[in-house]
Structure formats: structure tokens, C-alpha cells
Short mmCIF file of C-alpha atoms and ligand atoms in Angstrom, two decimals:
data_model
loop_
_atom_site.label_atom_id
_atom_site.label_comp_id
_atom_site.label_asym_id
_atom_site.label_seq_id
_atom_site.Cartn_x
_atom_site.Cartn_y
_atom_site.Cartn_z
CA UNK A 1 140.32 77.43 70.81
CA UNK A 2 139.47 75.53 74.04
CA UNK A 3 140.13 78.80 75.95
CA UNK A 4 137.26 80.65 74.06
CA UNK A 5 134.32 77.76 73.02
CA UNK A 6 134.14 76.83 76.61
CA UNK A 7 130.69 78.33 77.03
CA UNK A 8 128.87 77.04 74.42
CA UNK A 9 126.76 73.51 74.14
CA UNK A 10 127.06 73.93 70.41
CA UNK A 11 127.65 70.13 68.40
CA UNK A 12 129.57 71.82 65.79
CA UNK A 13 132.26 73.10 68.73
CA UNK A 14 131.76 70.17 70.94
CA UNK A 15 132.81 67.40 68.27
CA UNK A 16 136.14 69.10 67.95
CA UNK A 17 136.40 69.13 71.22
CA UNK A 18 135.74 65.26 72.00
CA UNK A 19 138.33 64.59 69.37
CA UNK A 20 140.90 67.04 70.77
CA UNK A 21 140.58 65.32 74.27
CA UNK A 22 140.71 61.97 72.60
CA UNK A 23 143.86 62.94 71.05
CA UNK A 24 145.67 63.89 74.54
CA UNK A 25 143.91 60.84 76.23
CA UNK A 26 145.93 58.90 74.07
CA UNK A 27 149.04 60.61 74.19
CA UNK A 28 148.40 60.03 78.47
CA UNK A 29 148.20 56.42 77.23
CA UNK A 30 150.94 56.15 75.19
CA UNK A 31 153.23 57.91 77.54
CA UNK A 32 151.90 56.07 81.19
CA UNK A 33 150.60 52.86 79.78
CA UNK A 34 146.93 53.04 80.84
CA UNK A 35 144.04 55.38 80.89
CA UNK A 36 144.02 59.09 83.03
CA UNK A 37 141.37 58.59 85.66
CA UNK A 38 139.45 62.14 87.13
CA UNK A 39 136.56 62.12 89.68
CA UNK A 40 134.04 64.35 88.91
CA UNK A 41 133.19 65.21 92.82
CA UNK A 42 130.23 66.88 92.05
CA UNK A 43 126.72 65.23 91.60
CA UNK A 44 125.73 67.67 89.05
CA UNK A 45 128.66 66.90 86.91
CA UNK A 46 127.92 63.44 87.18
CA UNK A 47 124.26 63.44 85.38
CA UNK A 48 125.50 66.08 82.98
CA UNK A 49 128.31 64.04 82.01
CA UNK A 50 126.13 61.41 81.39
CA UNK A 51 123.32 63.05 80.14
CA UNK A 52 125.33 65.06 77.39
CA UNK A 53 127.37 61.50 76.13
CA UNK A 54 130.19 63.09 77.29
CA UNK A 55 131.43 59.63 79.77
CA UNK A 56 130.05 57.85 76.94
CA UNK A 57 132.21 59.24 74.10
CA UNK A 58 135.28 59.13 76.69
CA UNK A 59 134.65 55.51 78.15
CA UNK A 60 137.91 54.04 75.87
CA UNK A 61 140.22 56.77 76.37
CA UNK A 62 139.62 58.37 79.97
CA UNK A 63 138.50 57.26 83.21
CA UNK A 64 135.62 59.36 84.68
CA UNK A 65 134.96 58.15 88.70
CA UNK A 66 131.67 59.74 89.93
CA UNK A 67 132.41 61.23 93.65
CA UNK A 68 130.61 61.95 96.96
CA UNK A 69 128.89 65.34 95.67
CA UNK A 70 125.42 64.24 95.71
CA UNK A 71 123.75 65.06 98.99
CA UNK A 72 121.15 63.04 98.99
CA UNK A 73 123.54 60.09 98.36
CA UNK A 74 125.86 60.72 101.29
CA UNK A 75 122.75 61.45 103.78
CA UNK A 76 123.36 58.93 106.20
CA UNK A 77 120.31 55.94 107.65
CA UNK A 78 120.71 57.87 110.66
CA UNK A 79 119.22 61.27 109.48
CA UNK A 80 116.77 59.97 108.03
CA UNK A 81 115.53 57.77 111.03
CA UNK A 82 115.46 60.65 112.93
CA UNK A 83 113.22 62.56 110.83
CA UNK A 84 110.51 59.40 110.64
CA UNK A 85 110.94 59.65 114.58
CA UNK A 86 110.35 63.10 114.72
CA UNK A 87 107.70 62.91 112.40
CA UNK A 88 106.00 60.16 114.51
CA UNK A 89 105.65 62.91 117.74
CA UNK A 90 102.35 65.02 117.70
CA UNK A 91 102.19 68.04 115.89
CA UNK A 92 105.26 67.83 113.95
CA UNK A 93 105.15 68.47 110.28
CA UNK A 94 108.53 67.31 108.60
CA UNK A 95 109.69 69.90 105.51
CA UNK A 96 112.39 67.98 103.08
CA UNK A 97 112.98 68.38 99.46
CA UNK A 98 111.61 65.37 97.41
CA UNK A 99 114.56 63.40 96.48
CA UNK A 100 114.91 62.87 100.58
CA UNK A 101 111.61 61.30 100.28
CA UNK A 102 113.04 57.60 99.12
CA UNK A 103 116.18 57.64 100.68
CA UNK A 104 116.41 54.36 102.71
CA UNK A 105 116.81 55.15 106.68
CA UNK A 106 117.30 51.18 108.27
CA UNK A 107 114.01 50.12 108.24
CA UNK A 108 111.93 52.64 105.84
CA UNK A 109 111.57 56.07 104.01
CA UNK A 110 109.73 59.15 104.90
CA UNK A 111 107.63 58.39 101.70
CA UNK A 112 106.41 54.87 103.85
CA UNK A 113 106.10 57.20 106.90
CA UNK A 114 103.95 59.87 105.14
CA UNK A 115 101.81 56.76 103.30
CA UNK A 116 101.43 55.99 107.31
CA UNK A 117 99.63 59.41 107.78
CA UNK A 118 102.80 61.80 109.01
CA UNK A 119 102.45 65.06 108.01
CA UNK A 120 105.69 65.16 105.37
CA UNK A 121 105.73 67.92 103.02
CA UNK A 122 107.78 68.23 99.69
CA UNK A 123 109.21 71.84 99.43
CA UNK A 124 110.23 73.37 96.22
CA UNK A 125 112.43 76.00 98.19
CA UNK A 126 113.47 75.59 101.30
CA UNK A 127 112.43 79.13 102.51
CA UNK A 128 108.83 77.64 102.26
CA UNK A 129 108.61 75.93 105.68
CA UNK A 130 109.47 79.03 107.05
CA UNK A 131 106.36 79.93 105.79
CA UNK A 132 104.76 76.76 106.88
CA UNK A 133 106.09 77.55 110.18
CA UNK A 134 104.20 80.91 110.31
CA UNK A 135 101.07 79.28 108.94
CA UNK A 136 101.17 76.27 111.51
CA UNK A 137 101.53 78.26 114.66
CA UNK A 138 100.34 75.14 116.83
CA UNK A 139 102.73 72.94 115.16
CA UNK A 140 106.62 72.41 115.53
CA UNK A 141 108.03 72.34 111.46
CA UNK A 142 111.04 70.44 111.18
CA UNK A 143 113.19 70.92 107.75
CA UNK A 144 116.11 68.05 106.76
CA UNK A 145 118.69 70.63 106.21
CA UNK A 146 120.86 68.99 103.58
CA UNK A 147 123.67 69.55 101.44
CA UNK A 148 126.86 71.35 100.46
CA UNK A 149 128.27 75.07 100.35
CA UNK A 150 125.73 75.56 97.17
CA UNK A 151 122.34 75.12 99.82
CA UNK A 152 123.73 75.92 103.18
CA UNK A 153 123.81 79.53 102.59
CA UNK A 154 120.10 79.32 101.88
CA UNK A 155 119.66 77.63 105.56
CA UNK A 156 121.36 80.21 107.22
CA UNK A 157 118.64 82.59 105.44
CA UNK A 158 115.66 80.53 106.86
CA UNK A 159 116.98 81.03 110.24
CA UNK A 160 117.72 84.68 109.77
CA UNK A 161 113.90 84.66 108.40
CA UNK A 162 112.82 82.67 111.51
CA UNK A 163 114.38 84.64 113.84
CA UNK A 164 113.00 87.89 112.23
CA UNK A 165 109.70 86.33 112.26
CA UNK A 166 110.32 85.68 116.22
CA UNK A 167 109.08 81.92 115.07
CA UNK A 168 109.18 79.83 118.11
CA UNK A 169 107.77 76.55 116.01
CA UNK A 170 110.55 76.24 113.21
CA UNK A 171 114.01 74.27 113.62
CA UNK A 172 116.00 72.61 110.98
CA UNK A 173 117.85 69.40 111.42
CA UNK A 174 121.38 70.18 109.64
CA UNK A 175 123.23 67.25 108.28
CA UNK A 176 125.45 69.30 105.82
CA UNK A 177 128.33 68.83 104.48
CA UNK A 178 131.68 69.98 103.43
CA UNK A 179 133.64 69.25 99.96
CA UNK A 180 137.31 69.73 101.32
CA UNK A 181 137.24 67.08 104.46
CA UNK A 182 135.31 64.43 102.29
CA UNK A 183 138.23 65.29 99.48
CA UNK A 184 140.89 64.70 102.22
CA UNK A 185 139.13 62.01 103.32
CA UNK A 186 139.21 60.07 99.91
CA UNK A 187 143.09 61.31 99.07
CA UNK A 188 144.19 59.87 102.84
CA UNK A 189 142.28 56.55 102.50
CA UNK A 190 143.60 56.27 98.76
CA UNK A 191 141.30 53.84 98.22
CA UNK A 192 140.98 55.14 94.32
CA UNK A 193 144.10 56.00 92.68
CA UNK A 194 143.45 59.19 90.93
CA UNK A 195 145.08 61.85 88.55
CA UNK A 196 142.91 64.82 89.22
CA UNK A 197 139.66 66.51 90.36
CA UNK A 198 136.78 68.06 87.64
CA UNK A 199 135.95 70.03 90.83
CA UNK A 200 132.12 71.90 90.98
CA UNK A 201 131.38 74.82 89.45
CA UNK A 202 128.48 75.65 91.84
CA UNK A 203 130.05 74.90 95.14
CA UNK A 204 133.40 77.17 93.67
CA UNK A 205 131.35 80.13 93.38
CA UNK A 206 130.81 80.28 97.26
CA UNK A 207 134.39 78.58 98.20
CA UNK A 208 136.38 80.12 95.58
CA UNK A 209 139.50 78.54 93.47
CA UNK A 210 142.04 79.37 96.28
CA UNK A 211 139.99 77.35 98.63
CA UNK A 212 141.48 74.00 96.70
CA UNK A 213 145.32 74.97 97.04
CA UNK A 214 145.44 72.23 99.82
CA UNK A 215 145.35 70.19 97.47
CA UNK A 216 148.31 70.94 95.03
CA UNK A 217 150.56 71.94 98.58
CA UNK A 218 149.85 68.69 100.82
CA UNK A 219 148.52 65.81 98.25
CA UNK A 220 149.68 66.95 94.97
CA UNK A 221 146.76 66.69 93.17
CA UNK A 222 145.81 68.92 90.71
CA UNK A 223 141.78 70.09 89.79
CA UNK A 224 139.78 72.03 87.46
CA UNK A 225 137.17 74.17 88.46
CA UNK A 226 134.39 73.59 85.70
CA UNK A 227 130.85 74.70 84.47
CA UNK A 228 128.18 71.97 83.60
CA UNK A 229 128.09 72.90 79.65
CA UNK A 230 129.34 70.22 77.49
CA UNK A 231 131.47 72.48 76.20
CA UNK A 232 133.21 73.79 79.68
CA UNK A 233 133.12 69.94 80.91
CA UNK A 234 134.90 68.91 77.51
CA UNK A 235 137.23 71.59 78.29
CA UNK A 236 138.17 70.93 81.59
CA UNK A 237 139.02 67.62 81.37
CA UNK A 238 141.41 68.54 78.49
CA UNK A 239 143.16 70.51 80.88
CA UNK A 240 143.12 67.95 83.11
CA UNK A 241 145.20 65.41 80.55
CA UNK A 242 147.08 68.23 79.64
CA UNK A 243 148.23 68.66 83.34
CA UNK A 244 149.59 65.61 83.75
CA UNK A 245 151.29 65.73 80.55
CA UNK A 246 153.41 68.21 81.67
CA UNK A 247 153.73 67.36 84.82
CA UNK A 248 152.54 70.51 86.37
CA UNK A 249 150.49 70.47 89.06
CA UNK A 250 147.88 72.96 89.69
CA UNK A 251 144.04 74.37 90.57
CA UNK A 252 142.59 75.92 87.45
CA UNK A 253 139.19 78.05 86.76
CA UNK A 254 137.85 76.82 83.91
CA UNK A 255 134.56 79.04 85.01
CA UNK A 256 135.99 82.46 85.72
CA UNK A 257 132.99 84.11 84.74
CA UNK A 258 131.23 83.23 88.17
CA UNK A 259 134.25 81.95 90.45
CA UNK A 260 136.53 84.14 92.24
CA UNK A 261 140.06 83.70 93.40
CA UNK A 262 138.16 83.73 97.05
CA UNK A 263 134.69 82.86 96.50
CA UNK A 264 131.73 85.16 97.68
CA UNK A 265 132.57 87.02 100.92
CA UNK A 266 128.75 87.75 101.53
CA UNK A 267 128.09 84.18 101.84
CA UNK A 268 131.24 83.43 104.10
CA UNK A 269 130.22 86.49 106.60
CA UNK A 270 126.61 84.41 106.85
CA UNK A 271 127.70 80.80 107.49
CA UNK A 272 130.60 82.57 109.91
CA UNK A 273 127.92 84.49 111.59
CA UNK A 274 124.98 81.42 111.88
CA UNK A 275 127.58 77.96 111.55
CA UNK A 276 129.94 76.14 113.64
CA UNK A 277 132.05 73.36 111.94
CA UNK A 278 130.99 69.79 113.87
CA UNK A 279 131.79 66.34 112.84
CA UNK A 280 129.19 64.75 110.41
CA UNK A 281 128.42 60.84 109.44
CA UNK A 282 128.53 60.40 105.35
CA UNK A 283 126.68 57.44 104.01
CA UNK A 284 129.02 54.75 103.49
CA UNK A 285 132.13 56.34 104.89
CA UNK A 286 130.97 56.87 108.83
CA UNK A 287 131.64 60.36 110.60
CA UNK A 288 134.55 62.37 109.24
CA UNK A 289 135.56 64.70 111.72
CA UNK A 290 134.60 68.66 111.06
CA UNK A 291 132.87 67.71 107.89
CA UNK A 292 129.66 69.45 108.14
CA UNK A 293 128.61 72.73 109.93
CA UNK A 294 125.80 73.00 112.47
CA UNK A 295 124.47 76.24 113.89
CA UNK A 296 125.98 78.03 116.51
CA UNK A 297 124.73 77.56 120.13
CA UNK A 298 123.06 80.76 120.02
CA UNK A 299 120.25 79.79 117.59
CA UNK A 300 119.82 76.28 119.59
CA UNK A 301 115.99 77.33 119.84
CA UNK A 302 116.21 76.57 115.36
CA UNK A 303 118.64 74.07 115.70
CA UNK A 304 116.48 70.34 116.01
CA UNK A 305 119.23 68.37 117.29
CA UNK A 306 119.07 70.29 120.22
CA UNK A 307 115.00 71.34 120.61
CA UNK A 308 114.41 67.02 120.13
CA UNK A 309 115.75 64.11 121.74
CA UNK A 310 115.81 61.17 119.29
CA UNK A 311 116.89 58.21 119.63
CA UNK A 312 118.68 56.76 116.53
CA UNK A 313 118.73 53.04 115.71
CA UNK A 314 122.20 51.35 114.32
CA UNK A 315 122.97 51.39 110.67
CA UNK A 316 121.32 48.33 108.92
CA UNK A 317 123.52 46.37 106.38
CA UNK A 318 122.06 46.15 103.28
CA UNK A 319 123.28 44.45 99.78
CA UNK A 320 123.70 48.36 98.45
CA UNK A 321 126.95 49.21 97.40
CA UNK A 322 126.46 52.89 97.38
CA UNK A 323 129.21 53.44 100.07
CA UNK A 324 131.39 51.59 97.34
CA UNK A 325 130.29 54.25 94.24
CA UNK A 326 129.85 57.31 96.33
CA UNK A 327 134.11 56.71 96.87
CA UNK A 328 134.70 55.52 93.37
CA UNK A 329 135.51 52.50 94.57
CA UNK A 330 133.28 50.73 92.12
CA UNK A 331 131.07 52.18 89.49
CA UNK A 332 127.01 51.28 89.21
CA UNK A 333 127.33 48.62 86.67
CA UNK A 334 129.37 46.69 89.14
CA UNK A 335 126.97 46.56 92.02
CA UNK A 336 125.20 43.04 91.76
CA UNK A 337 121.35 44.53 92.26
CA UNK A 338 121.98 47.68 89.61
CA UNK A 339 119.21 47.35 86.82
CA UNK A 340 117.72 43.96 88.30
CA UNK A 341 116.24 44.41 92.14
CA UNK A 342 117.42 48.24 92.15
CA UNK A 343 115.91 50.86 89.61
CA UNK A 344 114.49 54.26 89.15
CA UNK A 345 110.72 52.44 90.57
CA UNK A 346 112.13 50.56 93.03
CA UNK A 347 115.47 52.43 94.04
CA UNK A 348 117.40 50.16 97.12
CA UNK A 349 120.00 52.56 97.66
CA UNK A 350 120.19 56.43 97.50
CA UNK A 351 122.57 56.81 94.69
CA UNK A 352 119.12 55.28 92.43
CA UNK A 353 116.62 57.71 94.15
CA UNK A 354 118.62 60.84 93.81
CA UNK A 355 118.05 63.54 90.27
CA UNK A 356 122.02 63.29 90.70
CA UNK A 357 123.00 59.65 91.55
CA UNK A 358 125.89 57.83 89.72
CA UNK A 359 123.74 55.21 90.27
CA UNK A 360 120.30 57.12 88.34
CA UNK A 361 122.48 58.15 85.99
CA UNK A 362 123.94 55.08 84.72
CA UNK A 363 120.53 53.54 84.66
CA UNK A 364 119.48 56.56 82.64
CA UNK A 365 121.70 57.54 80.39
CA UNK A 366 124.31 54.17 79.91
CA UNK A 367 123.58 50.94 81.37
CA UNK A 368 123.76 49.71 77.58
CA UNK A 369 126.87 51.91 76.94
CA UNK A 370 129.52 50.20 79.17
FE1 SF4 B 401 122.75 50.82 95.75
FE2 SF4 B 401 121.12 50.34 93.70
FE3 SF4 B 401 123.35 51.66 93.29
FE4 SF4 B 401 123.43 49.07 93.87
S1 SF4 B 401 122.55 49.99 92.03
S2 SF4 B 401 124.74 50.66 94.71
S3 SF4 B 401 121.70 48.89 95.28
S4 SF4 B 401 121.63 52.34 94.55
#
């Protein structure tokens, strides 16, 4: 049954389902003596889980960590300084999604800097500022190129655009990121004892399952590839409990209708043809080596670490523990400020501003719950 109903959102399958992963929760618990405990890595997963009442139903039997998934949450003070420096020159107009527009840099947001009078637009898609680009001839358009394998394909496309274009006024300032060296990065620091990965659906479709095999071979560690139905999420963590159960060890594709055994080759034969892999700094975890990808020296004219010199201040200590949730390390509840100084209105920390924050979510969807 689990092998077929994994697609639907339906309550009449998903009650079943809760129950049936109840049911091998406990047998986990009966047989090792405490709960099984899974990081979702992926933002998305996060809200849905919590969104759907899925963590909610779980919260006695299974241990659901949020990971370092959400881009917006791991964009570091740094990147964001930049852009309000950048933004401060003349004739710069700063492009960024809107979530970036509340993420704390060290001493204030590019909302503060376009209350100021900077020219910051929110883009919908990021192929607009291309456009902005063309319509701004006499101004330099910077875009905060963030996130994982899911957007950087779409970057690559804005400087394929650009360069078709023969823009000579559009750059992108790439602070990307990588899901395998932040997963290596959490398995070698072992800072969170884990029993397996809800890995992303999304991200899967361009990296494909084999991409994970590291690892089952070098940290024996299995995951589950899995959708963002209730349904599929239900699902994969049942197969989750059910791999440690039997011991096995093992990647499997609980979303085979849109993940491959090798992920799409289209998108690999872009970010091989536009990306180099460089070392990247992660909010709350410093710069792990080769985690992000920056474009190759021949598009330095789009690239605008290299068309701007900025200077960057140090990263400001704050009493936000987001470093803490992004690594599981604690969860929302447990940061002193959650629901009192820090909230949806007046977010301190990233993980609150962001559409898929632990932090927002919890505030959302269970700060009475837990
Ligand atoms: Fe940071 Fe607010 Fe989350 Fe605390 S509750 S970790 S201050 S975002």
C-alpha cells in the first residue's frame, strides 16, 4: 500500500499512513530504546512537514531535525553586506528575490538600505534583471545569486541570456551552494547523531539518486529521496524506520516519477559549461571548502565578485541561534528570543524571515504543539 498511495494528499490515505509509521516508530523504540531521529535537509520539506501536521502527529514517536536546505538561511552576513555596499555605489540597482530582503548582514538589511533610497528591486524570476539590465543601459544591475542545484541552473541561463544580449551592465554575485559538502560537513562534525536523511525531491531531480551513494559507501547513512505530498513525506519516512529495522543501509527514490538514477544531464552540461566549484561561507558553519560553484573565469565580465571590489566587514555576534538550528543542533523552540524578541514582524535571524525557515515554521505552524 505505501508503494502505490504515495502521490496522493488524500486524509482518508494519509491517516493510515500516520498510524502505519507510528506503528514502526515504536517497534524502532522498542527494539533501540529511544526515538529514530531523520533530518529533513531540505527547506521545503521542512514547512511542508509542518504545514501538513505531519512533525506534529510524529513529535512522540520520531525525531524530525530540520537541516541546512534553506538558502536564505545559510546566506552568510557577509553576502549580504556586500550587496548594501554595492548598492551604496552610483548607478547600481541591486536584483534579489524578496525573502533576501530581511536577512540580517552585521549591521542592517537591504530592506533598511532600500528604505535609505538604494535602488533594490524584488524579482519574481530571476531572468527579470536580465531584463532590467537591458532596460537600464546606464546602470550596472547586480543580482544575489542564491541557492542550491534547484536555482543555479536558472543562473547559468541569465548569463547565457546576458551574454546573448552582449549586456555589458549585468553581473550576478553567486553565493550558491552545494547539498553533498554541507551533508559531509554535518556527518564529519557529528555534532547531531542521526539515523537517516528525508533527502529533497527538487534538488534530486537535477543531482539524481546515485549522486547520494557517498553516503551509504563512506558514512553509512542511509536516505530517502522524497516528494513534498503528505502522502510521499509519510511514506518516506516509513522507509526510513523500516531501514533501520533491518539493518540495511541504502539510498531510495521514493519520487521516481521525476528523479533519475543520474539526474538531468541537460542541466549538468550547463553548470559544467558556465560553473567552477570554489569554497563558500554558510551562515553559522564558516566556509566549507568546494561548497558552492562560481562562474568560470571566462564570464568574469557577469561574475560581481570580480567586476567590484568590496570590502566586507567581520561577522557580528548576535543572540541568534540560527547557526545552532540550521545544523540540528537545537530546534526553534529552544532558542531563548524564538516567539518573544524574534517573530515573523520582527524576524532577528534568517531562519524567521525565510518562506522556508525551521524557525518560520515553528512559529507558524507549532510553537503551541511542542
Ligand atoms: Fe534566530 Fe529567531 Fe530562530 Fe532564534 S528564533 S534562532 S533569533 S531566527
Amino acid at each position: 500500500m505505501l508503494e502505490t498511495l504515495h502521490q496522493s494528499n488524500n486524509a482518508e490515505i494519509c491517516k493510515p499512513l500516520v498510524e502505519a509509521v507510528i506503528e514502526k516508530a515504536k517497534e524502532f523504540q522498542q527494539r533501540f530504546g529511544r526515538k529514530p531521529v531523520f533530518m529533513e535537509v531540505c527547506g521545503s520539506h521542512t514547512m511542508a512537514l509542518a504545514r501538513t501536521g505531519v512533525k506534529q502527529c510524529l513529535k512522540d514517536v520520531v525525531n524530525l531535525i530540520s537541516g541546512p536546505g534553506c538558502p536564505v538561511c545559510v546566506t552568510d552576513q557577509g553576502s549580504i553586506d556586500a550587496m548594501i555596499s554595492l548598492a551604496e555605489g552610483q548607478n547600481r540597482i541591486i536584483c534579489t528575490f524578496g525573502d533576501m530582503m530581511r536577512v540580517p548582514g552585521s549591521k542592517k538589511n537591504l530592506q533598511d538600505s532600500k528604505i535609505s533610497g538604494k535602488d533594490i528591486r524584488v524579482l519574481y524570476s530571476p531572468v527579470d534583471a536580465v531584463k532590467v539590465a537591458q532596460a537600464n543601459p546606464g546602470k550596472e544591475v547586480i543580482f544575489l545569486g542564491v541557492g542550491f542545484e534547484t536555482t543555479i541552473p536558472i543562473l547559468t541561463l541569465m548569463v547565457g541570456e546576458a551574454e546573448n544580449l552582449g549586456l555589458e551592465n549585468f553581473s550576478i554575485w553567486m553565493t550558491t551552494k552545494m547539498v553533498e559538502p554541507v551533508l559531509r560537513y554535518l556527518l564529519d562534525t557529528a555534532e547531531v547523531k542521526l539515523d537517516g536523511f528525508l533527502l529533497p525531491g527538487h534538488v534530486s531531480i537535477v543531482l539524481g539518486e546515485d549522486s547520494y551513494q557517498y553516503l551509504v559507501d563512506e558514512y553509512h547513512i542511509s536516505g530517502v529521496i522524497t516528494g513534498f505530498e503528505t502522502a510521499e513525506m509519510l511514506t518516506g519516512i516509513y522507509k526510513l524506520i523500516d531501514l533501520s529495522l533491518t539493518g540495511r543501509v541504502a539510498i531510495e527514490n521514493n519520487y521516481p516519477a521525476v528523479v533519475s538514477k543520474s539526474g538531468n544531464p541537460v542541466i549538468h552540461q550547463w553548470l559544467n559549461k558556465y560553473l567552477n566549484v570554489c569554497d563558500e561561507a554558510w551562515r553559522g558553519m564558516g566556509v566549507i571548502p568546494k561548497s558552492g560553484l562560481d562562474l568560470k573565469p571566462e564570464y568574469d565580465k557577469f561574475n560581481a565578485k570580480k567586476r567590484f571590489t568590496v570590502e566586507v566587514s567581520e561577522t557580528r555576534q548576535t543572540k541568534c541561534r540560527c547557526g545552532e538550528v540550521i545544523r540540528g543542533i537545537i530546534s526553534p523552540n529552544q532558542c531563548p528570543l524564538f516567539g518573544k524578541a524574534c517573530h515573523p514582524i520582527n524576524p532577528i535571524g534568517p531562519c524567521m524571515v525565510s518562506a522556508e525557515g525551521s524557525c518560520a515554521a515553528y512559529y507558524q505552524y507549532m510553537r503551541e504543539s511542542f
